[in-house]
mmCIF file of C-alpha atoms and ligand atoms in Angstrom:
data_model
loop_
_atom_site.group_PDB
_atom_site.id
_atom_site.type_symbol
_atom_site.label_atom_id
_atom_site.label_comp_id
_atom_site.label_asym_id
_atom_site.label_seq_id
_atom_site.Cartn_x
_atom_site.Cartn_y
_atom_site.Cartn_z
ATOM 1 C CA MET U 266 0.000 0.000 0.000
ATOM 2 C CA SER U 267 1.426 3.323 -1.052
ATOM 3 C CA GLU U 268 2.175 5.769 1.761
ATOM 4 C CA SER U 269 0.246 8.474 -0.062
ATOM 5 C CA TYR U 270 -3.129 6.912 0.895
ATOM 6 C CA ARG U 271 -5.172 8.459 3.687
ATOM 7 C CA PRO U 272 -5.929 6.565 6.955
ATOM 8 C CA ASP U 273 -9.396 5.286 6.001
ATOM 9 C CA THR U 274 -7.999 3.776 2.817
ATOM 10 C CA VAL U 275 -5.053 2.193 4.600
ATOM 11 C CA ALA U 276 -7.486 0.741 7.166
ATOM 12 C CA ALA U 277 -9.864 -0.600 4.518
ATOM 13 C CA HIS U 278 -6.975 -2.324 2.745
ATOM 14 C CA ALA U 279 -5.281 -3.916 5.754
ATOM 15 C CA PRO U 280 -2.717 -6.441 4.500
ATOM 16 C CA MET U 281 -3.616 -10.070 3.799
ATOM 17 C CA PRO U 282 -1.191 -13.028 3.971
ATOM 18 C CA GLU U 283 0.691 -13.854 0.804
ATOM 19 C CA PRO U 284 -0.055 -17.325 -0.622
ATOM 20 C CA LEU U 285 1.996 -19.809 1.425
ATOM 21 C CA ARG U 286 4.701 -22.149 0.221
ATOM 22 C CA GLU U 287 3.763 -24.555 3.046
ATOM 23 C CA ARG U 288 0.494 -26.459 3.286
ATOM 24 C CA PRO U 289 -1.610 -25.668 6.360
ATOM 25 C CA LEU U 290 -2.711 -28.888 8.086
ATOM 26 C CA GLY U 291 -5.823 -27.275 9.517
ATOM 27 C CA LEU U 292 -8.482 -26.378 6.958
ATOM 28 C CA PRO U 293 -8.248 -22.644 6.097
ATOM 29 C CA VAL U 294 -11.588 -20.876 6.441
ATOM 30 C CA TYR U 295 -12.020 -18.713 3.344
ATOM 31 C CA ARG U 296 -14.488 -16.349 4.940
ATOM 32 C CA SER U 297 -14.760 -14.277 1.818
ATOM 33 C CA SER U 298 -17.929 -13.671 -0.158
ATOM 34 C CA THR U 299 -16.005 -12.596 -3.256
ATOM 35 C CA PHE U 300 -12.612 -13.232 -4.891
ATOM 36 C CA ALA U 301 -10.381 -10.641 -6.573
ATOM 37 C CA PHE U 302 -8.743 -10.868 -10.033
ATOM 38 C CA ASP U 303 -5.706 -9.200 -11.561
ATOM 39 C CA THR U 304 -7.357 -8.659 -14.935
ATOM 40 C CA ALA U 305 -10.878 -8.158 -16.241
ATOM 41 C CA ALA U 306 -10.238 -10.997 -18.680
ATOM 42 C CA ASP U 307 -9.435 -13.445 -15.845
ATOM 43 C CA TYR U 308 -12.649 -12.428 -14.103
ATOM 44 C CA ALA U 309 -14.736 -12.878 -17.268
ATOM 45 C CA GLU U 310 -13.130 -16.250 -18.068
ATOM 46 C CA THR U 311 -13.676 -17.552 -14.528
ATOM 47 C CA LEU U 312 -17.263 -16.383 -14.231
ATOM 48 C CA GLY U 313 -17.932 -17.919 -17.647
ATOM 49 C CA SER U 314 -16.485 -21.259 -16.402
ATOM 50 C CA ARG U 315 -13.813 -21.235 -19.125
ATOM 51 C CA ARG U 316 -11.111 -21.052 -16.473
ATOM 52 C CA GLU U 317 -11.128 -22.819 -13.095
ATOM 53 C CA GLY U 318 -11.388 -20.581 -10.063
ATOM 54 C CA TYR U 319 -13.526 -18.865 -7.505
ATOM 55 C CA THR U 320 -15.635 -15.766 -8.063
ATOM 56 C CA TYR U 321 -18.360 -15.604 -5.419
ATOM 57 C CA SER U 322 -19.092 -17.826 -2.415
ATOM 58 C CA ARG U 323 -22.716 -18.608 -3.224
ATOM 59 C CA ILE U 324 -21.345 -20.141 -6.401
ATOM 60 C CA ASP U 325 -18.321 -21.949 -4.917
ATOM 61 C CA ASN U 326 -16.061 -21.532 -1.905
ATOM 62 C CA PRO U 327 -12.795 -23.437 -1.285
ATOM 63 C CA THR U 328 -13.587 -24.335 2.350
ATOM 64 C CA VAL U 329 -17.077 -25.510 1.422
ATOM 65 C CA ASP U 330 -15.702 -27.467 -1.547
ATOM 66 C CA ALA U 331 -13.217 -29.216 0.747
ATOM 67 C CA PHE U 332 -16.066 -30.404 2.968
ATOM 68 C CA ALA U 333 -18.164 -31.570 0.006
ATOM 69 C CA ALA U 334 -15.150 -33.415 -1.421
ATOM 70 C CA GLY U 335 -14.691 -35.144 1.943
ATOM 71 C CA VAL U 336 -18.264 -36.485 1.926
ATOM 72 C CA ALA U 337 -17.861 -37.568 -1.711
ATOM 73 C CA ALA U 338 -14.621 -39.404 -0.873
ATOM 74 C CA LEU U 339 -16.428 -41.342 1.865
ATOM 75 C CA GLU U 340 -19.515 -42.195 -0.185
ATOM 76 C CA GLY U 341 -17.462 -43.121 -3.252
ATOM 77 C CA GLN U 342 -14.560 -44.946 -1.601
ATOM 78 C CA ASN U 343 -15.371 -48.370 -3.138
ATOM 79 C CA LEU U 344 -16.721 -47.213 -6.505
ATOM 80 C CA SER U 345 -14.841 -47.670 -9.759
ATOM 81 C CA THR U 346 -16.463 -44.527 -11.203
ATOM 82 C CA ALA U 347 -15.957 -40.932 -10.082
ATOM 83 C CA VAL U 348 -18.400 -39.146 -7.794
ATOM 84 C CA GLU U 349 -18.470 -35.549 -6.622
ATOM 85 C CA GLY U 350 -20.167 -33.690 -3.785
ATOM 86 C CA GLN U 351 -22.079 -30.496 -3.178
ATOM 87 C CA ALA U 352 -22.656 -28.880 0.218
ATOM 88 C CA PHE U 353 -25.758 -27.016 1.394
ATOM 89 C CA ALA U 354 -26.864 -24.787 4.255
ATOM 90 C CA SER U 355 -28.967 -27.663 5.656
ATOM 91 C CA GLY U 356 -30.037 -31.210 4.960
ATOM 92 C CA SER U 357 -33.393 -29.855 3.839
ATOM 93 C CA ALA U 358 -31.679 -27.644 1.229
ATOM 94 C CA ALA U 359 -29.798 -30.732 -0.010
ATOM 95 C CA VAL U 360 -33.033 -32.746 -0.290
ATOM 96 C CA ALA U 361 -35.032 -29.951 -1.960
ATOM 97 C CA THR U 362 -32.302 -29.028 -4.436
ATOM 98 C CA THR U 363 -31.648 -32.658 -5.356
ATOM 99 C CA MET U 364 -35.327 -33.420 -5.958
ATOM 100 C CA MET U 365 -35.875 -30.246 -7.962
ATOM 101 C CA ALA U 366 -32.773 -30.892 -10.073
ATOM 102 C CA PHE U 367 -34.271 -34.084 -11.480
ATOM 103 C CA VAL U 368 -38.058 -33.661 -11.439
ATOM 104 C CA SER U 369 -40.154 -31.045 -13.298
ATOM 105 C CA ALA U 370 -43.842 -30.128 -13.429
ATOM 106 C CA GLY U 371 -45.941 -33.064 -14.636
ATOM 107 C CA GLU U 372 -43.337 -35.588 -13.499
ATOM 108 C CA HIS U 373 -43.677 -37.972 -10.581
ATOM 109 C CA ILE U 374 -41.830 -38.949 -7.379
ATOM 110 C CA VAL U 375 -42.445 -42.139 -5.381
ATOM 111 C CA ALA U 376 -41.545 -41.560 -1.724
ATOM 112 C CA PRO U 377 -41.867 -43.473 1.559
ATOM 113 C CA LYS U 378 -44.989 -42.876 3.687
ATOM 114 C CA ALA U 379 -42.643 -42.752 6.681
ATOM 115 C CA VAL U 380 -40.256 -40.251 5.037
ATOM 116 C CA TYR U 381 -38.563 -37.601 7.249
ATOM 117 C CA GLY U 382 -41.198 -35.019 8.261
ATOM 118 C CA GLY U 383 -39.470 -32.076 6.572
ATOM 119 C CA THR U 384 -39.203 -34.021 3.324
ATOM 120 C CA TYR U 385 -42.879 -35.000 3.638
ATOM 121 C CA GLY U 386 -43.774 -31.318 3.918
ATOM 122 C CA LEU U 387 -41.604 -30.398 0.944
ATOM 123 C CA LEU U 388 -43.161 -33.093 -1.220
ATOM 124 C CA SER U 389 -46.780 -32.640 -0.171
ATOM 125 C CA ASN U 390 -46.957 -28.840 0.338
ATOM 126 C CA VAL U 391 -44.273 -27.332 -1.883
ATOM 127 C CA LEU U 392 -43.360 -29.456 -4.885
ATOM 128 C CA THR U 393 -47.043 -30.236 -5.565
ATOM 129 C CA ARG U 394 -47.628 -26.448 -5.899
ATOM 130 C CA PHE U 395 -45.135 -26.513 -8.767
ATOM 131 C CA GLY U 396 -46.950 -29.356 -10.537
ATOM 132 C CA VAL U 397 -44.852 -32.287 -9.326
ATOM 133 C CA LEU U 398 -46.868 -35.465 -8.708
ATOM 134 C CA VAL U 399 -46.090 -37.466 -5.567
ATOM 135 C CA SER U 400 -47.127 -40.930 -4.366
ATOM 136 C CA PHE U 401 -46.383 -41.997 -0.786
ATOM 137 C CA VAL U 402 -46.010 -45.764 -0.391
ATOM 138 C CA ASP U 403 -44.768 -48.308 2.140
ATOM 139 C CA ILE U 404 -41.259 -48.338 0.679
ATOM 140 C CA GLY U 405 -40.577 -51.748 2.263
ATOM 141 C CA ASP U 406 -43.366 -53.238 0.113
ATOM 142 C CA LEU U 407 -41.682 -53.556 -3.274
ATOM 143 C CA ASP U 408 -44.955 -54.539 -4.961
ATOM 144 C CA ALA U 409 -46.508 -51.298 -3.719
ATOM 145 C CA VAL U 410 -43.512 -49.345 -5.030
ATOM 146 C CA ALA U 411 -43.795 -51.062 -8.435
ATOM 147 C CA ALA U 412 -47.552 -50.403 -8.540
ATOM 148 C CA ALA U 413 -47.024 -46.692 -7.845
ATOM 149 C CA ILE U 414 -44.584 -46.192 -10.741
ATOM 150 C CA THR U 415 -46.056 -44.396 -13.775
ATOM 151 C CA PRO U 416 -44.524 -43.364 -17.114
ATOM 152 C CA GLN U 417 -43.964 -39.932 -15.493
ATOM 153 C CA THR U 418 -41.944 -41.332 -12.574
ATOM 154 C CA LYS U 419 -38.485 -39.742 -12.580
ATOM 155 C CA LEU U 420 -37.384 -40.383 -9.002
ATOM 156 C CA ILE U 421 -37.818 -43.023 -6.319
ATOM 157 C CA TRP U 422 -36.859 -41.522 -2.962
ATOM 158 C CA SER U 423 -35.813 -43.600 -0.009
ATOM 159 C CA GLU U 424 -34.007 -43.452 3.335
ATOM 160 C CA THR U 425 -31.318 -46.008 4.194
ATOM 161 C CA LEU U 426 -32.641 -46.230 7.757
ATOM 162 C CA CYS U 427 -36.096 -44.865 8.395
ATOM 163 C CA ASN U 428 -37.191 -42.785 11.383
ATOM 164 C CA PRO U 429 -38.026 -44.040 14.027
ATOM 165 C CA THR U 430 -38.535 -47.774 13.403
ATOM 166 C CA MET U 431 -35.100 -48.225 11.813
ATOM 167 C CA ALA U 432 -36.639 -49.939 8.776
ATOM 168 C CA VAL U 433 -33.849 -50.687 6.276
ATOM 169 C CA ALA U 434 -34.461 -49.788 2.610
ATOM 170 C CA ASN U 435 -33.864 -52.556 0.098
ATOM 171 C CA LEU U 436 -31.549 -50.337 -1.942
ATOM 172 C CA PRO U 437 -30.545 -52.896 -4.641
ATOM 173 C CA ARG U 438 -34.180 -53.805 -5.399
ATOM 174 C CA LEU U 439 -35.326 -50.165 -5.356
ATOM 175 C CA ALA U 440 -32.477 -49.266 -7.739
ATOM 176 C CA GLU U 441 -33.506 -52.100 -10.066
ATOM 177 C CA LEU U 442 -37.113 -50.921 -10.028
ATOM 178 C CA ALA U 443 -36.101 -47.319 -10.677
ATOM 179 C CA HIS U 444 -33.706 -48.110 -13.502
ATOM 180 C CA ALA U 445 -36.078 -50.587 -15.201
ATOM 181 C CA ASN U 446 -38.577 -47.717 -15.408
ATOM 182 C CA GLY U 447 -36.280 -44.929 -16.554
ATOM 183 C CA ALA U 448 -36.185 -43.325 -13.104
ATOM 184 C CA MET U 449 -33.427 -42.550 -10.602
ATOM 185 C CA LEU U 450 -33.011 -43.731 -7.017
ATOM 186 C CA GLY U 451 -32.287 -40.941 -4.529
ATOM 187 C CA VAL U 452 -31.379 -41.927 -0.972
ATOM 188 C CA ASP U 453 -31.343 -39.854 2.205
ATOM 189 C CA SER U 454 -28.662 -41.677 4.180
ATOM 190 C CA THR U 455 -28.566 -39.350 7.200
ATOM 191 C CA PHE U 456 -29.399 -42.072 9.775
ATOM 192 C CA ALA U 457 -26.734 -44.434 8.412
ATOM 193 C CA SER U 458 -23.847 -42.065 7.661
ATOM 194 C CA PRO U 459 -21.218 -43.261 5.163
ATOM 195 C CA ILE U 460 -19.579 -45.260 7.972
ATOM 196 C CA VAL U 461 -22.516 -47.697 8.144
ATOM 197 C CA CYS U 462 -23.650 -47.804 4.505
ATOM 198 C CA ARG U 463 -22.816 -46.179 1.181
ATOM 199 C CA PRO U 464 -25.960 -46.306 -0.984
ATOM 200 C CA LEU U 465 -24.110 -45.571 -4.264
ATOM 201 C CA GLU U 466 -22.460 -49.012 -3.839
ATOM 202 C CA HIS U 467 -25.941 -50.547 -3.852
ATOM 203 C CA GLY U 468 -27.268 -48.881 -7.002
ATOM 204 C CA ALA U 469 -28.454 -45.468 -5.802
ATOM 205 C CA ASP U 470 -27.871 -42.582 -8.232
ATOM 206 C CA VAL U 471 -27.641 -39.819 -5.666
ATOM 207 C CA VAL U 472 -27.180 -39.813 -1.900
ATOM 208 C CA VAL U 473 -27.943 -36.903 0.443
ATOM 209 C CA HIS U 474 -27.184 -36.193 4.094
ATOM 210 C CA SER U 475 -28.296 -33.888 6.801
ATOM 211 C CA ALA U 476 -24.734 -33.164 7.981
ATOM 212 C CA THR U 477 -26.372 -31.603 11.042
ATOM 213 C CA LYS U 478 -26.574 -35.127 12.495
ATOM 214 C CA TYR U 479 -23.676 -37.643 12.504
ATOM 215 C CA ILE U 480 -21.285 -35.762 10.207
ATOM 216 C CA GLY U 481 -21.310 -32.657 12.417
ATOM 217 C CA GLY U 482 -21.675 -34.873 15.449
ATOM 218 C CA HIS U 483 -21.643 -32.169 18.143
ATOM 219 C CA SER U 484 -25.104 -30.575 17.799
ATOM 220 C CA ASP U 485 -23.518 -27.204 16.977
ATOM 221 C CA VAL U 486 -23.886 -26.773 13.202
ATOM 222 C CA THR U 487 -26.471 -27.184 10.437
ATOM 223 C CA GLY U 488 -25.539 -28.426 6.983
ATOM 224 C CA GLY U 489 -26.249 -30.835 4.164
ATOM 225 C CA ALA U 490 -24.517 -32.638 1.328
ATOM 226 C CA ALA U 491 -25.319 -34.480 -1.889
ATOM 227 C CA VAL U 492 -23.038 -36.914 -3.749
ATOM 228 C CA ALA U 493 -23.500 -38.282 -7.275
ATOM 229 C CA ALA U 494 -21.694 -38.862 -10.573
ATOM 230 C CA PRO U 495 -20.182 -35.659 -12.047
ATOM 231 C CA GLU U 496 -22.867 -35.172 -14.737
ATOM 232 C CA LEU U 497 -25.637 -35.461 -12.110
ATOM 233 C CA ILE U 498 -23.874 -33.310 -9.524
ATOM 234 C CA GLN U 499 -23.468 -30.543 -12.120
ATOM 235 C CA ARG U 500 -27.262 -30.309 -12.357
ATOM 236 C CA ILE U 501 -27.534 -30.203 -8.571
ATOM 237 C CA ARG U 502 -24.809 -27.532 -8.363
ATOM 238 C CA ALA U 503 -26.467 -25.384 -11.020
ATOM 239 C CA LEU U 504 -29.759 -25.431 -9.125
ATOM 240 C CA ARG U 505 -28.045 -24.891 -5.759
ATOM 241 C CA ILE U 506 -26.559 -21.690 -7.177
ATOM 242 C CA ASP U 507 -30.011 -20.524 -8.323
ATOM 243 C CA LEU U 508 -31.882 -21.549 -5.153
ATOM 244 C CA GLY U 509 -29.143 -20.114 -2.969
ATOM 245 C CA GLY U 510 -28.883 -22.689 -0.176
ATOM 246 C CA ALA U 511 -25.093 -22.438 0.017
ATOM 247 C CA MET U 512 -23.166 -23.596 3.102
ATOM 248 C CA SER U 513 -21.184 -20.989 5.017
ATOM 249 C CA PRO U 514 -17.377 -21.393 5.205
ATOM 250 C CA ASP U 515 -17.473 -21.446 9.027
ATOM 251 C CA ASP U 516 -19.998 -24.280 9.017
ATOM 252 C CA ALA U 517 -17.895 -26.082 6.402
ATOM 253 C CA PHE U 518 -14.913 -25.844 8.757
ATOM 254 C CA LEU U 519 -16.860 -27.456 11.622
ATOM 255 C CA LEU U 520 -18.306 -30.146 9.386
ATOM 256 C CA HIS U 521 -14.927 -30.901 7.779
ATOM 257 C CA ARG U 522 -13.563 -31.310 11.295
ATOM 258 C CA GLY U 523 -16.533 -33.577 12.027
ATOM 259 C CA LEU U 524 -15.481 -35.872 9.182
ATOM 260 C CA THR U 525 -12.103 -36.440 10.881
ATOM 261 C CA THR U 526 -13.717 -38.287 13.783
ATOM 262 C CA LEU U 527 -16.838 -39.597 12.028
ATOM 263 C CA GLY U 528 -15.621 -43.202 11.928
ATOM 264 C CA LEU U 529 -14.634 -43.300 15.602
ATOM 265 C CA ARG U 530 -17.845 -41.651 16.750
ATOM 266 C CA VAL U 531 -20.298 -43.584 14.607
ATOM 267 C CA ARG U 532 -18.699 -46.957 15.366
ATOM 268 C CA ARG U 533 -18.875 -46.250 19.083
ATOM 269 C CA GLN U 534 -22.461 -44.972 18.833
ATOM 270 C CA CYS U 535 -23.560 -48.016 16.810
ATOM 271 C CA GLU U 536 -21.891 -50.441 19.235
ATOM 272 C CA SER U 537 -23.539 -48.736 22.205
ATOM 273 C CA ALA U 538 -26.921 -48.847 20.431
ATOM 274 C CA SER U 539 -26.562 -52.592 19.764
ATOM 275 C CA PHE U 540 -25.564 -53.106 23.409
ATOM 276 C CA LEU U 541 -28.627 -51.213 24.662
ATOM 277 C CA ALA U 542 -30.971 -52.989 22.246
ATOM 278 C CA ALA U 543 -29.721 -56.421 23.387
ATOM 279 C CA LYS U 544 -29.958 -55.539 27.097
ATOM 280 C CA LEU U 545 -33.441 -54.008 26.871
ATOM 281 C CA ASP U 546 -34.998 -56.568 24.527
ATOM 282 C CA ALA U 547 -36.290 -58.936 27.216
ATOM 283 C CA HIS U 548 -37.055 -56.323 29.928
ATOM 284 C CA PRO U 549 -40.484 -56.948 31.529
ATOM 285 C CA GLN U 550 -41.518 -53.259 31.217
ATOM 286 C CA VAL U 551 -40.595 -53.156 27.518
ATOM 287 C CA GLU U 552 -43.099 -54.075 24.836
ATOM 288 C CA LEU U 553 -40.800 -53.658 21.824
ATOM 289 C CA VAL U 554 -37.217 -52.734 20.991
ATOM 290 C CA GLU U 555 -36.506 -51.816 17.368
ATOM 291 C CA HIS U 556 -32.896 -51.903 16.209
ATOM 292 C CA PRO U 557 -31.590 -53.778 13.147
ATOM 293 C CA SER U 558 -28.921 -55.534 15.277
ATOM 294 C CA LEU U 559 -31.690 -57.663 16.825
ATOM 295 C CA SER U 560 -32.528 -60.849 14.935
ATOM 296 C CA SER U 561 -36.180 -60.024 15.756
ATOM 297 C CA HIS U 562 -35.964 -56.837 13.627
ATOM 298 C CA PRO U 563 -37.717 -57.475 10.284
ATOM 299 C CA HIS U 564 -34.705 -56.143 8.347
ATOM 300 C CA HIS U 565 -31.855 -57.716 10.309
ATOM 301 C CA GLU U 566 -30.737 -59.882 7.358
ATOM 302 C CA LEU U 567 -30.949 -56.981 4.908
ATOM 303 C CA ALA U 568 -28.910 -54.801 7.264
ATOM 304 C CA CYS U 569 -26.235 -57.538 7.456
ATOM 305 C CA GLU U 570 -26.136 -57.528 3.634
ATOM 306 C CA LEU U 571 -25.997 -53.757 3.071
ATOM 307 C CA PHE U 572 -24.173 -52.409 6.138
ATOM 308 C CA ASP U 573 -20.541 -52.621 7.156
ATOM 309 C CA ALA U 574 -19.924 -55.553 9.503
ATOM 310 C CA GLY U 575 -21.318 -55.128 13.007
ATOM 311 C CA LEU U 576 -22.830 -51.671 12.403
ATOM 312 C CA PHE U 577 -26.615 -51.253 12.524
ATOM 313 C CA GLY U 578 -27.101 -47.535 13.149
ATOM 314 C CA ALA U 579 -27.206 -45.697 16.465
ATOM 315 C CA VAL U 580 -30.908 -45.001 16.951
ATOM 316 C CA VAL U 581 -32.883 -47.385 19.156
ATOM 317 C CA ASN U 582 -36.670 -47.207 19.199
ATOM 318 C CA LEU U 583 -37.980 -48.319 22.575
ATOM 319 C CA SER U 584 -41.662 -48.919 23.362
ATOM 320 C CA PRO U 585 -42.446 -49.238 27.077
ATOM 321 C CA ARG U 586 -45.606 -51.142 27.992
ATOM 322 C CA GLY U 587 -48.612 -48.817 27.864
ATOM 323 C CA GLY U 588 -49.633 -45.959 25.593
ATOM 324 C CA ARG U 589 -48.684 -42.352 24.845
ATOM 325 C CA ALA U 590 -48.627 -41.352 28.538
ATOM 326 C CA GLU U 591 -46.145 -44.092 29.433
ATOM 327 C CA GLY U 592 -43.861 -43.052 26.562
ATOM 328 C CA MET U 593 -43.839 -39.424 27.707
ATOM 329 C CA ALA U 594 -43.364 -40.426 31.360
ATOM 330 C CA LEU U 595 -40.351 -42.537 30.403
ATOM 331 C CA CYS U 596 -38.749 -39.472 28.758
ATOM 332 C CA ASP U 597 -39.410 -37.406 31.908
ATOM 333 C CA ARG U 598 -37.776 -40.009 34.182
ATOM 334 C CA LEU U 599 -34.547 -40.189 32.160
ATOM 335 C CA LYS U 600 -31.774 -38.219 33.892
ATOM 336 C CA LEU U 601 -28.774 -38.529 31.586
ATOM 337 C CA ILE U 602 -30.499 -38.944 28.224
ATOM 338 C CA THR U 603 -31.797 -35.516 27.227
ATOM 339 C CA ILE U 604 -35.197 -34.634 25.769
ATOM 340 C CA ALA U 605 -34.471 -32.953 22.431
ATOM 341 C CA THR U 606 -35.047 -33.281 18.725
ATOM 342 C CA SER U 607 -32.241 -34.217 16.297
ATOM 343 C CA LEU U 608 -29.753 -37.080 16.531
ATOM 344 C CA GLY U 609 -26.201 -38.087 15.851
ATOM 345 C CA GLY U 610 -24.423 -35.873 18.403
ATOM 346 C CA ALA U 611 -22.242 -36.615 21.415
ATOM 347 C CA HIS U 612 -25.201 -36.327 23.825
ATOM 348 C CA SER U 613 -27.767 -39.121 23.868
ATOM 349 C CA LEU U 614 -31.195 -37.674 23.072
ATOM 350 C CA VAL U 615 -34.718 -38.970 23.456
ATOM 351 C CA SER U 616 -37.984 -37.989 21.829
ATOM 352 C CA HIS U 617 -41.456 -39.474 22.139
ATOM 353 C CA SER U 618 -42.486 -39.918 18.504
ATOM 354 C CA ALA U 619 -46.303 -39.836 18.848
ATOM 355 C CA SER U 620 -46.269 -36.425 20.599
ATOM 356 C CA THR U 621 -43.407 -34.833 18.633
ATOM 357 C CA THR U 622 -42.075 -35.912 15.219
ATOM 358 C CA HIS U 623 -45.253 -37.861 14.381
ATOM 359 C CA ARG U 624 -47.778 -35.673 16.263
ATOM 360 C CA GLN U 625 -50.049 -35.334 13.190
ATOM 361 C CA LEU U 626 -50.794 -39.083 13.266
ATOM 362 C CA ASP U 627 -53.677 -40.541 15.312
ATOM 363 C CA ASP U 628 -53.344 -44.079 16.718
ATOM 364 C CA GLU U 629 -54.674 -45.628 13.506
ATOM 365 C CA ALA U 630 -52.243 -43.651 11.322
ATOM 366 C CA LEU U 631 -49.442 -44.539 13.752
ATOM 367 C CA ALA U 632 -50.315 -48.215 13.306
ATOM 368 C CA GLY U 633 -50.158 -47.697 9.528
ATOM 369 C CA ALA U 634 -46.639 -46.312 9.936
ATOM 370 C CA ARG U 635 -45.836 -49.234 12.316
ATOM 371 C CA ILE U 636 -45.139 -46.830 15.188
ATOM 372 C CA THR U 637 -46.377 -47.833 18.650
ATOM 373 C CA PRO U 638 -48.014 -44.939 20.605
ATOM 374 C CA SER U 639 -45.589 -45.360 23.529
ATOM 375 C CA SER U 640 -42.374 -45.550 21.491
ATOM 376 C CA VAL U 641 -39.468 -43.261 22.280
ATOM 377 C CA ARG U 642 -36.592 -42.733 19.886
ATOM 378 C CA ILE U 643 -33.194 -42.780 21.520
ATOM 379 C CA SER U 644 -30.282 -41.321 19.586
ATOM 380 C CA VAL U 645 -27.315 -42.976 21.243
ATOM 381 C CA GLY U 646 -24.404 -40.621 21.889
ATOM 382 C CA LEU U 647 -20.847 -40.991 23.088
ATOM 383 C CA GLU U 648 -21.461 -41.592 26.801
ATOM 384 C CA ASP U 649 -20.402 -44.842 28.470
ATOM 385 C CA PRO U 650 -23.007 -47.396 27.326
ATOM 386 C CA GLN U 651 -23.383 -48.793 30.863
ATOM 387 C CA ASP U 652 -24.352 -45.321 32.160
ATOM 388 C CA LEU U 653 -26.953 -45.082 29.382
ATOM 389 C CA LEU U 654 -28.308 -48.537 30.242
ATOM 390 C CA ASP U 655 -28.482 -47.665 33.956
ATOM 391 C CA ASP U 656 -30.384 -44.465 33.108
ATOM 392 C CA ILE U 657 -32.939 -46.326 30.980
ATOM 393 C CA LEU U 658 -33.328 -49.115 33.566
ATOM 394 C CA GLN U 659 -34.027 -46.629 36.394
ATOM 395 C CA ALA U 660 -36.532 -44.815 34.150
ATOM 396 C CA LEU U 661 -38.327 -48.069 33.295
ATOM 397 C CA GLY U 662 -38.567 -48.736 37.044
HETATM 398 C C1 LIG M 102 -32.610 -33.879 9.998
HETATM 399 C C2 LIG M 102 -32.939 -34.609 8.760
HETATM 400 C C3 LIG M 102 -33.168 -33.933 7.549
HETATM 401 C C4 LIG M 102 -33.156 -32.419 7.440
HETATM 402 O O1 LIG M 102 -31.906 -31.917 7.720
HETATM 403 P P1 LIG M 102 -31.687 -30.414 8.309
HETATM 404 O O2 LIG M 102 -30.214 -30.348 8.411
HETATM 405 O O3 LIG M 102 -32.424 -30.352 9.602
HETATM 406 O O4 LIG M 102 -32.278 -29.489 7.299
HETATM 407 C C5 LIG M 102 -33.439 -34.687 6.425
HETATM 408 N N1 LIG M 102 -33.502 -36.031 6.480
HETATM 409 C C6 LIG M 102 -33.304 -36.721 7.626
HETATM 410 C C7 LIG M 102 -33.404 -38.203 7.617
HETATM 411 C C8 LIG M 102 -33.030 -36.030 8.806
HETATM 412 O O5 LIG M 102 -32.839 -36.706 9.942
#
């Protein structure tokens, strides 16, 4: 900066570090909304995508790209073909952008009846307003899925592990059905995380995550990601830029850090969940324990086929004997496990499904979704599993 500038100018142009010769080991946070060029031609070439580079952080940001590349590396680790990632401000932005990238007015989506509540709202209240047709089916009933497919069907949507019953999606069969009918299979794999299952290995075309859950892992950041083959991810990226649900560089830093310990955390959480499920299964005050590690779970075999050895997810659905009141009372008596929405973090959380996430369903509709009125969803965290078991046992009385 020339000494002839006045103080306000010198202040506004405080020096920045020169590009380093060394590589920083910690992820640099490029907290910059815009990127400067030496020449107008460079700027024009970059904005026109004729030259690689960054122009504006809603379009692309290096910190955010590093996070998205990390999720893509995990989801694509065993594939022979390339995949790429895109990051979003939330899981919901990832789901909405992905669906809208591949389905237009007059076209059709087949989705699970038990789909995540936010996705249900998007499909039934938003996309329908833009002329998209939606059928909700029992996604575990492959005949029902096949029957719902029409010539307009462009997307079958599924969740690797479904909330709260931990139903496992038959990804290979759903992919077959989709592809035989000229449609794609999109999978929300939030509950599994790429440590438990990688849907692209089982035929899915695109996988999305709410990174808010296991990937973040500390209940302190909201984010989402989508991973697919480069030609598909380009369509998702283009729409992300237009819809504007970009991830912030600070959130990308936290989520990139989350990836570093994802394997350790998720393995521990899954093992603790299997431990709790086994210990609670025969308890006299317990009507039903749902966790795919149990041979009594209807999808135990499928989980063994699709999931990495010994990992069955870290959510346990526990139904005490009785109805709604007993489920809520169980939550109130827990001392260590905290009443809160969300999942995947270090703290174990509990929520009574019938009064919270599934509050719109009466007992008959709950039965249709195979959810018992008393059931509480426990997201198993990083505490000592014996302390969690002791807490649940004292609450069951
Ligand atoms: C939480 C969640 C979402 C939405 O993610 P946000 O980050 O809250 O927007 C989508 N799908 C599943 C399965 C989820 O658990």
